């Protein structure tokens, strides 16, 4: 099929590459000229496993192309994806400026019937709004005879495994009451449904709410586990034992019950805020979700609070090694990352951060620039040079296996604060390290800071 995609971010670009890879002819449009120039040379603006090769292959095969010309895309695609950003507005609501702007632009170039597929995460009622804006523009331009169909097709990919999630989706939500639009989406996604039918059809509003409901459910599990972890610490229980104990119940399962220093990223925090806003505006506030958000705000500060407690004389002049800047592994995305709360709090206190991340170093430099209290180190172990303590914020595989003797030798205060519970407390204690995880029992170190 001929498909166009507006927006070449995480969602649009990965979706476009995945569709081209199964044989569709896909044209991507973005207003960011630099991004498009790079993509035309097969250079992706984001780091996602498998993405670069997929773009390269499909560009060379001629199934994938990139442009800044909206008009070309509207002529090309019988199906037009809208995958532009929906950033939070000041009141937390989703800012629909880009979605509605693109809609108007598409309608202005339309010369034949088109199906608009909303991939962006948008509040309930947006599909009707998109349809109304498109109709309005078509009527204004004397093209009232053209049909515009709007499908709500939310995206569930996870950054860090975006390509895999896109080519092996658990489910494909298609929100539309229009028979032709449903048939078009079924044809488009048929190559992704070979093992079983993954399409779930529903109305637009339910599809829109499904996306928010999924993120709300996952965020709730994380915040609940984090609260239980903090309680476990007070009670002298081990949250990792509790996690295994409850995860083995098939009704609960192991996903999204890892305690840690809070969730971040471009989706959970933003989507929670938007859903809370929608709920308040509709007169049906979500009290539970409000707490989920509040718990996360405070949880992101837990590693810093642990440091504060251990250094009652203050953190000024301290040098803190930091492993992990990205909000989660396998991405360079630092939007709302817990590492940022930690670094900013440490800087306010006058401490220096010596940081390493396998992917997010340039992103960190882009965000914070050059400053004396931020040292970006070439390797994980370089961060330990002259450091007083180590904090871990992201559970990268590269941090899993560590020489604890080396840590004990290098860290001046022999202190490790682990925001992701990566290690066995006994092993660190045996190496003479003081180890504080999230909700883990304290094991007295063989020697060192008491
Ligand atoms: P992004 O910010 O990475 O990319 C958006 C792109 O849209 C940018 O490249 C921007 O230049 C482009 N754009 C803006 N206005 C445009 C216009 N008028 N014409 C063409 N391009 C335009 O965003 P993203 O992370 O891909 O997210 C897009 C949407 O998908 C959001 O609503 C987000 O909530 C949702 N979503 C994101 C994820 C994720 O993991 N990132 C997952 C599921 C859903």
CSV table of N, CA and C in Angstrom, one decimal, residues 32 43 68 98 143 152 164 193 234 271 275 313 334 366 391:
chain,number,residue,atom,x,y,z
A,32,UNK,N,11.5,19.2,10.3
A,32,UNK,CA,12.9,19.3,10.7
A,32,UNK,C,13.8,19.0,9.5
A,43,UNK,N,20.9,8.1,8.1
A,43,UNK,CA,21.4,8.4,9.4
A,43,UNK,C,20.2,8.7,10.4
A,68,UNK,N,10.5,16.9,3.1
A,68,UNK,CA,9.9,18.0,3.9
A,68,UNK,C,8.6,18.5,3.3
A,98,UNK,N,0.3,20.5,17.1
A,98,UNK,CA,0.9,19.8,15.9
A,98,UNK,C,0.0,18.9,15.2
A,143,UNK,N,-13.6,21.6,-1.5
A,143,UNK,CA,-13.4,20.2,-1.8
A,143,UNK,C,-14.3,19.3,-1.0
A,152,UNK,N,-8.2,5.9,14.9
A,152,UNK,CA,-7.3,6.0,16.1
A,152,UNK,C,-6.6,4.7,16.3
A,164,UNK,N,11.5,-3.9,17.5
A,164,UNK,CA,11.0,-5.3,17.8
A,164,UNK,C,9.5,-5.2,18.2
A,193,UNK,N,0.4,-10.0,11.3
A,193,UNK,CA,-0.6,-10.8,12.0
A,193,UNK,C,-0.5,-12.3,11.5
A,234,UNK,N,11.6,0.3,55.9
A,234,UNK,CA,11.3,0.7,57.3
A,234,UNK,C,11.1,-0.6,58.2
A,271,UNK,N,1.7,11.3,29.8
A,271,UNK,CA,0.4,10.7,29.6
A,271,UNK,C,-0.4,10.7,30.8
A,275,UNK,N,-4.0,12.4,31.2
A,275,UNK,CA,-5.2,11.7,31.6
A,275,UNK,C,-5.8,12.3,32.9
A,313,UNK,N,26.8,16.4,57.0
A,313,UNK,CA,27.6,17.6,56.9
A,313,UNK,C,27.4,18.3,55.6
A,334,UNK,N,16.7,11.1,27.5
A,334,UNK,CA,16.8,11.5,28.9
A,334,UNK,C,15.6,12.4,29.4
A,366,UNK,N,24.2,17.8,25.3
A,366,UNK,CA,23.3,18.7,24.7
A,366,UNK,C,22.4,19.4,25.7
A,391,UNK,N,26.3,6.1,42.4
A,391,UNK,CA,24.9,6.0,42.3
A,391,UNK,C,24.5,5.4,41.0
